[in-house]
Coordinates of C-alpha atoms (C1' of nucleotides) in Angstrom, one line a residue:
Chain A
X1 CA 117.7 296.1 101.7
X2 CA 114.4 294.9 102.0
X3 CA 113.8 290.7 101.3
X4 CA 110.4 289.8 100.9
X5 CA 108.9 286.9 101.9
X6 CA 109.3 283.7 100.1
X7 CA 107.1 282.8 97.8
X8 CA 103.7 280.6 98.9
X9 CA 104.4 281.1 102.3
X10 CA 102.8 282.8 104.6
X11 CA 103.3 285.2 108.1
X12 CA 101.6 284.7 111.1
X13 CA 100.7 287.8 112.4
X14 CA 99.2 287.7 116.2
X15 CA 95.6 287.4 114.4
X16 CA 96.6 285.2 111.8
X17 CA 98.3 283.1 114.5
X18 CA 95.6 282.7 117.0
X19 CA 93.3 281.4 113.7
X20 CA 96.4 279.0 113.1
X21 CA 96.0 277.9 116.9
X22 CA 92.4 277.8 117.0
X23 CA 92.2 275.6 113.9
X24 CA 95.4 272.9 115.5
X25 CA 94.1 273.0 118.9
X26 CA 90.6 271.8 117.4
X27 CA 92.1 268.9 115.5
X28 CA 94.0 267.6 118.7
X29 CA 91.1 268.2 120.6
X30 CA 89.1 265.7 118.3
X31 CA 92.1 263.8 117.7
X32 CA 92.1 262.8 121.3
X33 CA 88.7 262.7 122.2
X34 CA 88.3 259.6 119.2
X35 CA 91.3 257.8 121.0
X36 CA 94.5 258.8 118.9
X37 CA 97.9 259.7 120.3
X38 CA 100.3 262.4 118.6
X39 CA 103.4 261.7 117.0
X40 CA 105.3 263.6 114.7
X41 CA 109.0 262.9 113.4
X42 CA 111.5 265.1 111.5
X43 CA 110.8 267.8 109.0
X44 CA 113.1 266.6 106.4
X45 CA 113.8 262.8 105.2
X46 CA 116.0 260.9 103.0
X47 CA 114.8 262.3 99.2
X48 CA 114.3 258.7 98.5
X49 CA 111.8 258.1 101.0
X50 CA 109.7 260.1 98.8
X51 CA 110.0 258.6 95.5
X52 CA 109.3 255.0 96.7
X53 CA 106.1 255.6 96.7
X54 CA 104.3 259.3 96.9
X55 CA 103.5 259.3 93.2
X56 CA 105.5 261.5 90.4
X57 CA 103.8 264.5 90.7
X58 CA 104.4 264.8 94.6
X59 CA 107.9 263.8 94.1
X60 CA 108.1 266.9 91.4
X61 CA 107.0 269.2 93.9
X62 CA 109.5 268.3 96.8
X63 CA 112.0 271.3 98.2
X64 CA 115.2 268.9 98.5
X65 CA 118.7 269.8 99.8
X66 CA 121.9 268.4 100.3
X67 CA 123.8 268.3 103.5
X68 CA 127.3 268.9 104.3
X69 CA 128.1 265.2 104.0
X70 CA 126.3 265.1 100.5
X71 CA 123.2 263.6 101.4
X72 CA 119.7 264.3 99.7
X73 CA 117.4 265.1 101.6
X74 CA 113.5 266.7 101.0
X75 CA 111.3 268.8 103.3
X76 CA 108.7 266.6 103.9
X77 CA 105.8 266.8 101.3
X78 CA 103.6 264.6 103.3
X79 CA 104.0 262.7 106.3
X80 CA 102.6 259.4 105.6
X81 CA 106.0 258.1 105.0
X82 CA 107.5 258.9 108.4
X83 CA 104.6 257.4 110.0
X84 CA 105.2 254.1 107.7
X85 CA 109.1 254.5 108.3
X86 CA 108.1 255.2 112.3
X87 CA 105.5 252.5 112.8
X88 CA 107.7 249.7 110.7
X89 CA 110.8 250.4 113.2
X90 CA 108.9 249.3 116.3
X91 CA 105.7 247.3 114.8
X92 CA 106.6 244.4 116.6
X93 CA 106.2 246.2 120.2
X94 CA 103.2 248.8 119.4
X95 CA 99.8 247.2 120.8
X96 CA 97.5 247.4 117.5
X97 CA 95.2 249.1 116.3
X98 CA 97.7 252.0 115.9
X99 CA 95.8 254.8 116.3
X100 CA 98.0 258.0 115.5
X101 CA 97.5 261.4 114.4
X102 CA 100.2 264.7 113.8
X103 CA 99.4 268.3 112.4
X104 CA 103.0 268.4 110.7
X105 CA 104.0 271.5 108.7
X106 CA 104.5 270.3 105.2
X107 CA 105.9 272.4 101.6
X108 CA 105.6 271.2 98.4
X109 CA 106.9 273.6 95.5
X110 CA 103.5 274.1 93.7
X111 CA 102.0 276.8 92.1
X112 CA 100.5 278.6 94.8
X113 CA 97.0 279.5 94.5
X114 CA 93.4 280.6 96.5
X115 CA 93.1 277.5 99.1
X116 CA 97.0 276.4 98.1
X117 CA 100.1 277.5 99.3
X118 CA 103.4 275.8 99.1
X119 CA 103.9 275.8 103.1
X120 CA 101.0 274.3 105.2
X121 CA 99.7 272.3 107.9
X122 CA 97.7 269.3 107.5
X123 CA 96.2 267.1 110.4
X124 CA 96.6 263.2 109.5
X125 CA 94.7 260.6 111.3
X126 CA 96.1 256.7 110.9
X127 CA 94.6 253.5 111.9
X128 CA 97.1 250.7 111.5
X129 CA 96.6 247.3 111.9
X130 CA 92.8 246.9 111.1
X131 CA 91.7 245.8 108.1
X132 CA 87.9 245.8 109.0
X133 CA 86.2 248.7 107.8
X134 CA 85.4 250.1 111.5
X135 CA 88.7 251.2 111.2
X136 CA 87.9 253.1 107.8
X137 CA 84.4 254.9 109.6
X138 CA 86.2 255.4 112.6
X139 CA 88.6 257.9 109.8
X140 CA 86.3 259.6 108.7
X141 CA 83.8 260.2 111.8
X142 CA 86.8 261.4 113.1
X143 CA 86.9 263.9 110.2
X144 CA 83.3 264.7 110.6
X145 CA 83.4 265.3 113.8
X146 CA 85.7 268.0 113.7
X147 CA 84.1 269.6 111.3
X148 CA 80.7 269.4 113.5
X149 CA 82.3 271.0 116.3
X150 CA 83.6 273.8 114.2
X151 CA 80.3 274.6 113.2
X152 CA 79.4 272.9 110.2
X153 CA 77.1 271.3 109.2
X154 CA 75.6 268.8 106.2
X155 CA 74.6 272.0 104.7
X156 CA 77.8 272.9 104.2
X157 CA 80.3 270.1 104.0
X158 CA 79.7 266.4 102.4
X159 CA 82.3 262.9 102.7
X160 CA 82.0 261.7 99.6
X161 CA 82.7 258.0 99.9
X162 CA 83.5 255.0 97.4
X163 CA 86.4 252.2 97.2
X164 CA 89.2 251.5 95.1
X165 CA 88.5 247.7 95.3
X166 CA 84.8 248.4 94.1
X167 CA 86.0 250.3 91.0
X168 CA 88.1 247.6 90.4
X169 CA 86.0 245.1 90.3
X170 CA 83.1 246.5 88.6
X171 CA 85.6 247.9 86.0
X172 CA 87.1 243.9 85.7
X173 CA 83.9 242.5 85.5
X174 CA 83.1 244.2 82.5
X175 CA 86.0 243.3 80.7
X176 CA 88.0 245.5 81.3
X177 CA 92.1 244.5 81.8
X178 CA 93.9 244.5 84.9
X179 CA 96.8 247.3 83.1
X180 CA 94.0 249.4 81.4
X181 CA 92.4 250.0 85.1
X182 CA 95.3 253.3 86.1
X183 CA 94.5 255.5 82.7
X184 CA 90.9 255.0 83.9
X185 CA 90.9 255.8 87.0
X186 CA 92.9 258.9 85.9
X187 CA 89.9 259.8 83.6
X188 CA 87.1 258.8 86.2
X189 CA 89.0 261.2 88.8
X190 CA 88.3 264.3 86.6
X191 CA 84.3 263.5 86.0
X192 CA 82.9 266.3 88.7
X193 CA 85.3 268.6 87.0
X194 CA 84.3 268.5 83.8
X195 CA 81.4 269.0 81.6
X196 CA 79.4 266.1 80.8
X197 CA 80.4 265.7 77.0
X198 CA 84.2 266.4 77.7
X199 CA 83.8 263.5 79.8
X200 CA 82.2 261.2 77.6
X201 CA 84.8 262.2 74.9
X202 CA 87.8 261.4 77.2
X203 CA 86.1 257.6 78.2
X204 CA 85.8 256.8 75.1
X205 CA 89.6 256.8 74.1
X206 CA 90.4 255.1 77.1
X207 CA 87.6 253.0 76.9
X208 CA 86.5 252.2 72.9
X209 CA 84.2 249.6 73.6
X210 CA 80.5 251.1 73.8
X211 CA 78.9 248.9 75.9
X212 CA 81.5 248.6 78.4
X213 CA 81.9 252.7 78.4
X214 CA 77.8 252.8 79.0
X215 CA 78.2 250.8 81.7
X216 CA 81.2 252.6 83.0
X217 CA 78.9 255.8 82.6
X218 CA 75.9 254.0 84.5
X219 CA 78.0 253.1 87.7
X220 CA 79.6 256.8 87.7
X221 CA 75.8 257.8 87.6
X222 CA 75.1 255.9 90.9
X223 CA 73.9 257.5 93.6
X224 CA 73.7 254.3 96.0
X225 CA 76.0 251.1 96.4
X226 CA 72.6 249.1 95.5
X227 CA 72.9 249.9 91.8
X228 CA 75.8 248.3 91.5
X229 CA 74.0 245.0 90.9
X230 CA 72.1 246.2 88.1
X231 CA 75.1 246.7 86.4
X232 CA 77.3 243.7 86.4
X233 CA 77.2 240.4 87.6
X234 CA 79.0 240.2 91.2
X235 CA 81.9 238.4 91.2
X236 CA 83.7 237.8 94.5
X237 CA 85.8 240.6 94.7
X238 CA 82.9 242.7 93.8
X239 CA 80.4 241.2 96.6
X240 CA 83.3 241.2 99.1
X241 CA 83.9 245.4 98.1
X242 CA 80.1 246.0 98.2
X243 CA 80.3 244.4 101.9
X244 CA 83.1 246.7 102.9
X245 CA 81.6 249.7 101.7
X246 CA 78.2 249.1 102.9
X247 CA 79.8 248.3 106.4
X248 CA 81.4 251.5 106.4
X249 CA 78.4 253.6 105.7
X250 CA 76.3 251.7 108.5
X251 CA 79.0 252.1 110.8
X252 CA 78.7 255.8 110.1
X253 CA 75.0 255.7 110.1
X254 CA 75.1 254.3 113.6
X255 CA 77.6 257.1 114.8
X256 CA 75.3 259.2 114.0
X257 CA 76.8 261.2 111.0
X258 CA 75.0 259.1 108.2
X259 CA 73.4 262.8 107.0
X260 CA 76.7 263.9 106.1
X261 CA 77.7 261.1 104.0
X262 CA 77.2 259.7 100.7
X263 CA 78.5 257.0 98.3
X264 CA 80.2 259.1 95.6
X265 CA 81.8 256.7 92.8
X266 CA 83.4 260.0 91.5
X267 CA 85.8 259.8 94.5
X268 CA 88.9 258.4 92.9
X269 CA 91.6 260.0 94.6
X270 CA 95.3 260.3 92.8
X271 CA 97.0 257.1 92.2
X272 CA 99.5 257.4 95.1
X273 CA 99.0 254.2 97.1
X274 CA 95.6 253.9 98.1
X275 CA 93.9 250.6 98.0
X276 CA 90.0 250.3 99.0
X277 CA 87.9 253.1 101.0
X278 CA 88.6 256.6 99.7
X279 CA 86.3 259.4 100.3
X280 CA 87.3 263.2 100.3
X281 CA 84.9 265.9 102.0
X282 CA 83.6 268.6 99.7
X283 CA 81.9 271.4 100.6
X284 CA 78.4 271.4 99.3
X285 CA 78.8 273.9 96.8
X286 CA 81.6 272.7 95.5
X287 CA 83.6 276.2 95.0
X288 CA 86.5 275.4 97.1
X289 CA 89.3 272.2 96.4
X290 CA 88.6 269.3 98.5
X291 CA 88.9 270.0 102.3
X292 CA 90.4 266.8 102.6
X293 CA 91.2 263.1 101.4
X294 CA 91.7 259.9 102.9
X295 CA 91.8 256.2 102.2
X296 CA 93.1 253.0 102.8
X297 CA 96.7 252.4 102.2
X298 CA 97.1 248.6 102.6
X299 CA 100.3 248.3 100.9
X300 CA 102.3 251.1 102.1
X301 CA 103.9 249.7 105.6
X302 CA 105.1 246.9 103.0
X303 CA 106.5 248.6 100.3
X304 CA 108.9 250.7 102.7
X305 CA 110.3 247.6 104.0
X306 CA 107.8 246.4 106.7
X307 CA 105.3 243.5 107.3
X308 CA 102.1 243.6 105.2
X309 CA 99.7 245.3 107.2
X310 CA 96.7 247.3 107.1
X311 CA 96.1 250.9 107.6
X312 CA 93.6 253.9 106.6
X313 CA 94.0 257.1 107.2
X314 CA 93.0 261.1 106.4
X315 CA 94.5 264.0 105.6
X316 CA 93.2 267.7 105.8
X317 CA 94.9 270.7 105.0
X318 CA 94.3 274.2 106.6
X319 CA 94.3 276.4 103.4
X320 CA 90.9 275.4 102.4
X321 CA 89.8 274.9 105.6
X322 CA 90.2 278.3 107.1
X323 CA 89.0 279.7 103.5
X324 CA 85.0 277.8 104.0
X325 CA 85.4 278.9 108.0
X326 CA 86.0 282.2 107.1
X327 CA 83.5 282.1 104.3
X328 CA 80.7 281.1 106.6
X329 CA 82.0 283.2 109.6
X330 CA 82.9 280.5 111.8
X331 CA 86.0 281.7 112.6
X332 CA 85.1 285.5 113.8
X333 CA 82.4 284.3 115.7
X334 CA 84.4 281.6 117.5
X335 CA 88.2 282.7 117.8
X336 CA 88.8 283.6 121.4
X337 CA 89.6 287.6 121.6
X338 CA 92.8 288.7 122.8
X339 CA 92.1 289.3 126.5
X340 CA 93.9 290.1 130.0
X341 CA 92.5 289.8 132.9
X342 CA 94.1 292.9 134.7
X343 CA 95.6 295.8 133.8
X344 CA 97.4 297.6 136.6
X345 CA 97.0 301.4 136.6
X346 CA 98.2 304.2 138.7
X347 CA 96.5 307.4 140.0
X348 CA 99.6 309.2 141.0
X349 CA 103.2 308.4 139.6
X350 CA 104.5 307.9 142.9
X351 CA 102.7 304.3 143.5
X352 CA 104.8 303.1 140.6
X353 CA 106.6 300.6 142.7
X354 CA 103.5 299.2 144.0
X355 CA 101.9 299.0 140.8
X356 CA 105.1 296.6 139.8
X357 CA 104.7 294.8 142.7
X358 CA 101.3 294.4 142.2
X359 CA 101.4 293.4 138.5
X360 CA 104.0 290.8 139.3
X361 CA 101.9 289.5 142.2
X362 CA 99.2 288.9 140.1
X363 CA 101.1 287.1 137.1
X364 CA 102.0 284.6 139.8
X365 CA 99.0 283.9 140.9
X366 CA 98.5 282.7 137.2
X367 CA 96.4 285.8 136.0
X368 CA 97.9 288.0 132.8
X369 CA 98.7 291.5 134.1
X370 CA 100.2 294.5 132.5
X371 CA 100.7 298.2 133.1
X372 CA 101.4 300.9 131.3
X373 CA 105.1 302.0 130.2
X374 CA 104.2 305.1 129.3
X375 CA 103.6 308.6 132.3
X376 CA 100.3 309.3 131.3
X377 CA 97.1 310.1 133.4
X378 CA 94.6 307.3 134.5
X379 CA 92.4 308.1 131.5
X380 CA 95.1 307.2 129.1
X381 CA 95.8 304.3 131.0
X382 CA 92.3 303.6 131.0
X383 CA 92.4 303.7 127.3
X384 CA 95.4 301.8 127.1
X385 CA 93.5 299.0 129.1
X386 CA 90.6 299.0 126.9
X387 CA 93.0 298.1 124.2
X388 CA 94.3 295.7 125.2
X389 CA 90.9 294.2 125.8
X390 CA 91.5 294.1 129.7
X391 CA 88.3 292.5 132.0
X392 CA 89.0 294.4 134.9
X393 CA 91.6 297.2 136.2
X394 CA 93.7 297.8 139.4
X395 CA 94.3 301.1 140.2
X396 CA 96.4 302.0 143.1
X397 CA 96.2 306.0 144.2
X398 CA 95.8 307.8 147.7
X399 CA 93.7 304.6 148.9
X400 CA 96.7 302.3 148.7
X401 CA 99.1 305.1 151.0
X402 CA 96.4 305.9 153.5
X403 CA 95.0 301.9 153.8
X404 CA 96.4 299.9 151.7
X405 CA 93.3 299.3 149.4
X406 CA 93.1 299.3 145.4
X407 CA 90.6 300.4 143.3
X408 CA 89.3 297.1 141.1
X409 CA 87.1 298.0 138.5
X410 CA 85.1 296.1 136.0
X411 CA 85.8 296.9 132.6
X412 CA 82.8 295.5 130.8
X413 CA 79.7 297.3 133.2
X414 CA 81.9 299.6 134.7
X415 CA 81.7 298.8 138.5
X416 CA 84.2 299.3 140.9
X417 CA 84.8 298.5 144.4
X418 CA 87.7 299.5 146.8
X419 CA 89.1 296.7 148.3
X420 CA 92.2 295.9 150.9
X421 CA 95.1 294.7 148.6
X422 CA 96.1 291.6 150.0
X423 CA 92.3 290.6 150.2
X424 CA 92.0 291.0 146.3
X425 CA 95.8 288.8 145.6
X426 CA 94.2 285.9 148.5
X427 CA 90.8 285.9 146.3
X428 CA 92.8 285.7 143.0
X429 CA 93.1 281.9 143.8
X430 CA 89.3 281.5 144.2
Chain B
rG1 C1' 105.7 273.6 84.6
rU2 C1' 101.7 276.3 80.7
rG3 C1' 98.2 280.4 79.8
rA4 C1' 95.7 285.1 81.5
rA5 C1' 94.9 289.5 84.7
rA6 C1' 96.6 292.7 88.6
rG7 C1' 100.5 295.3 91.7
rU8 C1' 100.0 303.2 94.4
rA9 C1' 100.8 304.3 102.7
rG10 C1' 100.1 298.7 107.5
rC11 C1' 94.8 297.8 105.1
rU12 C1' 90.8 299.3 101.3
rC13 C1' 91.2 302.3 97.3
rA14 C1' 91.4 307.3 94.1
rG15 C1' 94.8 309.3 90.4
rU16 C1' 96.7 305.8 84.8
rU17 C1' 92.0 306.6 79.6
rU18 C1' 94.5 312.0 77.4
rG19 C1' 102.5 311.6 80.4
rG20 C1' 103.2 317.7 83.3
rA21 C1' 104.8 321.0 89.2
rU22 C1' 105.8 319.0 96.7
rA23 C1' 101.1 311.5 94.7
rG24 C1' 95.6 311.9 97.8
rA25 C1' 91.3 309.9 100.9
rG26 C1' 89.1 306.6 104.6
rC27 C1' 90.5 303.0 108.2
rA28 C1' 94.7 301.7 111.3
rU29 C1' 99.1 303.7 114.2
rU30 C1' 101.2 307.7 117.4
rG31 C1' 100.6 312.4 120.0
rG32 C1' 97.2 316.1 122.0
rA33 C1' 92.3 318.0 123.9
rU34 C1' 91.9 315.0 129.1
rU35 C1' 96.9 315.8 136.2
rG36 C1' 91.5 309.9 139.8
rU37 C1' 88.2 306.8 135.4
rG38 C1' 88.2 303.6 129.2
rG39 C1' 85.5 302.1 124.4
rU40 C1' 82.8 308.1 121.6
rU41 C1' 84.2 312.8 119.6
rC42 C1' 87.5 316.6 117.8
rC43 C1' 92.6 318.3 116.4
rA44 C1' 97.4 317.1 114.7
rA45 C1' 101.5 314.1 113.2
rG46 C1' 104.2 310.0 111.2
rG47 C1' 104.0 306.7 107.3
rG48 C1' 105.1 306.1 99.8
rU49 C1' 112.4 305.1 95.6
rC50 C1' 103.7 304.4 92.9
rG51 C1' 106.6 296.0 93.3
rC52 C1' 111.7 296.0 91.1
rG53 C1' 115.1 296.9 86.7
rG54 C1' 115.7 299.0 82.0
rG55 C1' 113.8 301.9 77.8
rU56 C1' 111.1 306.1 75.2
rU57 C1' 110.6 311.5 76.5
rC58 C1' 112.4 318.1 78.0
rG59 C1' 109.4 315.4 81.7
rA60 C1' 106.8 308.7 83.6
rA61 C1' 102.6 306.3 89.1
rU62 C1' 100.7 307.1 83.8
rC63 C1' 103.6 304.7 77.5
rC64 C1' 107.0 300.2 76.0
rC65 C1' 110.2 295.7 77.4
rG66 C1' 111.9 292.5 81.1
rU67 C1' 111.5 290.6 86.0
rC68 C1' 109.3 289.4 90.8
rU69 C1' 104.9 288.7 93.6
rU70 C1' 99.7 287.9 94.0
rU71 C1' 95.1 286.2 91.9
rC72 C1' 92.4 283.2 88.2
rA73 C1' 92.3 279.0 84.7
rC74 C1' 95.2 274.3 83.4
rC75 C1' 98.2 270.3 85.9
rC76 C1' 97.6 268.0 90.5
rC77 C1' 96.6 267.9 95.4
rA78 C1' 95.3 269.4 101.1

RNA sequence: GUGAAAGUAGCUCAGUUUGGAUAGAGCAUUGGAUUGUGGUUCCAAGGGUCGCGGGUUCGAAUCCCGUCUUUCACCCCA
């Protein structure tokens, strides 16, 4: 009886694997190089640990389980909670700023789709214990970065950037009441997804008031934090959001990486727990879901049971990611080939045991080697080499009885030399 | 979770309109041509309960119903 695979997962076939690998080994690469350390915790938690805080629609989507003993427990959805959970258990021995990252294997049980899958892996970068917004451009040139040194550029891919805080405040300052501010947001969040009068229609019943609703429409409009001013007058919280998000995008500008970023006040984000910065990176022509999402999370260490204290942080997601590096051919023109660099071949079956000997010689010298399993000729063997992508071959005949000496050949230009055997395993080292 | 479309060999597809005999092709795989020299070429073979279940019919890949999976649009996110 045949089972076929569950739904909105996915097997990773040697190809499909090495992408996988190619894509993680990248983000750890980065990840280190902008001075986080890896952590990672279990793949399942308590249940409750999600619905604290990860927002209803999250908490609809988890795969949860009971044990033997009764206990419910969820596959982890997200990781942001075991970091929280992680960081609040030793927080008053870890030198701050945390800086932390993981490429955990998450599943939520959505609807799968193109760039969407219910079983995926999704870097996460954390800063905890900074509340200055250097720790919220450090994010996301860390993001950027990556995404540089895979090949893209601001032609492709764009970090959208605004803050919660500023929202807040601008939408307050017009009037607008502290419990009226979620539905908002909710509406606000949709604006690059809908058609312009669709979106007009849908402020309005949130948001009756003409004048405040034009002025609602004339900050979504903005395409620079300096037009805020034109719009309201600045009350403290607003100056002190304008500040922050200023900060971050000469922070950025001074990294270097200003081209790809923007302020976007379309960047809402869901209404999980995030608290100021937010900014998501789109590709430029915005076919594909966002390629990833990040903010800062002030609250969070505090609401599962901790001190009060800052963090920011990023999420990315392969799906989408692999789908724009495909896309733009990134990934056939970068993923490493299979490769080996011998493949030990025999003139005449009675070498065989040297052609062992050899082969496991030259694995533990640290070089791949293989031979052939099957009895065929040298020109199947040959062929067999070529297959497997092999850079050069060892082949042991008559040379290796009468003087010890094997037959090295090039597989790329096709030159070969003759050389003594233990010469060739000494200069393997070399 | 809601709505729509599509499922034929490992992959890409033909055949479905108009039901008819052992369901085809290319690529890929395996073997041979090739007993001391590979990537080319030529020949051959293997591989299908036509997604699955039921119905209509003398007869179903083809028509009908259900179901599963995938894709697309919602919802939301990475």
């Amino acid at each position: 009886m045949k089972i076929p695979p569950v739904k909105g997962t996915r097997d990773f076939y040697p190809e499909q694997m090495a992408r996988r690998n190619w894509i993680i080994d990248g983000w750890k690469k980065v990840s280190l190089r902008n001075g986080f350390e890896e952590y990672d915790g279990p793949i399942f938690e308590h249940l409750q640990m999600y619905q604290i805080k990860s927002g209803q629609e999250i908490v609809e989507q988890l795969f949860s389980l009971q044990d033997r003993g009764g206990r419910d427990l969820a596959i982890r959805p997200e990781i942001t909670p075991t970091l929280a959970r992680m960081v609040n258990q030793q927080i008053h021995s870890l030198p701050r700023p945390i800086k932390w990252f993981a490429v955990p294997r998450l599943c939520r049980a959505e609807r799968p789709q193109k760039g969407r899958l219910r079983e995926f892996f999704q870097w996460n970068v954390d800063i905890i214990g900074e509340d200055r917004a250097d720790a919220d451009a450090e994010i996301i040139f860390t993001t950027i970065d990556y995404l540089r040194t895979v090949g893209l550029t601001s032609k492709d891919v764009r970090a959208k950037i605004s803050s919660r805080r500023l929202l807040a405040a601008v939408l307050t300052s017009i009037g607008i009441p502290a419990e009226r501010l979620d539905p908002i947001y909710a509406v606000l969040d949709k604006k690059a997804k809908l058609p312009p009068e669709t979106f007009q229609a849908l402020l309005a019943e949130q948001v009756p008031d003409k004048d405040q609703a034009g002025k609602i429409h004339q900050f979504m409009a903005l395409e620079s934090v300096e037009g805020v001013a034109a719009i309201t007058q600045p009350t403290e919280a607003l100056t002190k959001a304008l500040d922050e998000l200023r900060s971050v995008l000469s922070v950025l500008k001074a990294m270097g990486v200003a081209e790809f970023c923007g302020f976007d006040p379309g960047i809402v984000r869901g209404l999980a727990y995030y608290t100021g910065i937010v900014f998501e990176v789109h590709d430029i022509a915005g076919e594909l879901r966002a390629i990833c999402g990040g903010g800062r999370y002030d609250n969070l260490l505090r609401d599962f049971g901790g001190p009060a204290i800052a963090a920011t942080g990023m999420g990315m997601g392969d799906c989408v990611l692999e789908i724009l590096l495909e896309q733009r051919g990134l990934l056939a023109s970068q993923m490493p080939k299979r490769g080996l660099d011998y493949f030990v071949a025999l003139a005449a079956p009675q070498f065989a045991d040297a052609m062992y000997e050899v082969t496991a010689r030259i694995r533990s010298q640290g070089r791949s080697a293989n031979f052939s399993y099957k009895q065929g000729g040298l020109s199947k063997q040959l062929k067999e080499a070529a297959g497997q992508n092999a850079r050069k071959c060892v082949i042991i005949g008559q040379e290796y009885k009468d003087h010890r000496e094997v037959v090295v050949k090039d597989m790329a230009g096709g030159a070969q030399e003759t050389v003594n055997l233990e010469q060739f395993l000494a200069r393997l080292n070399s």
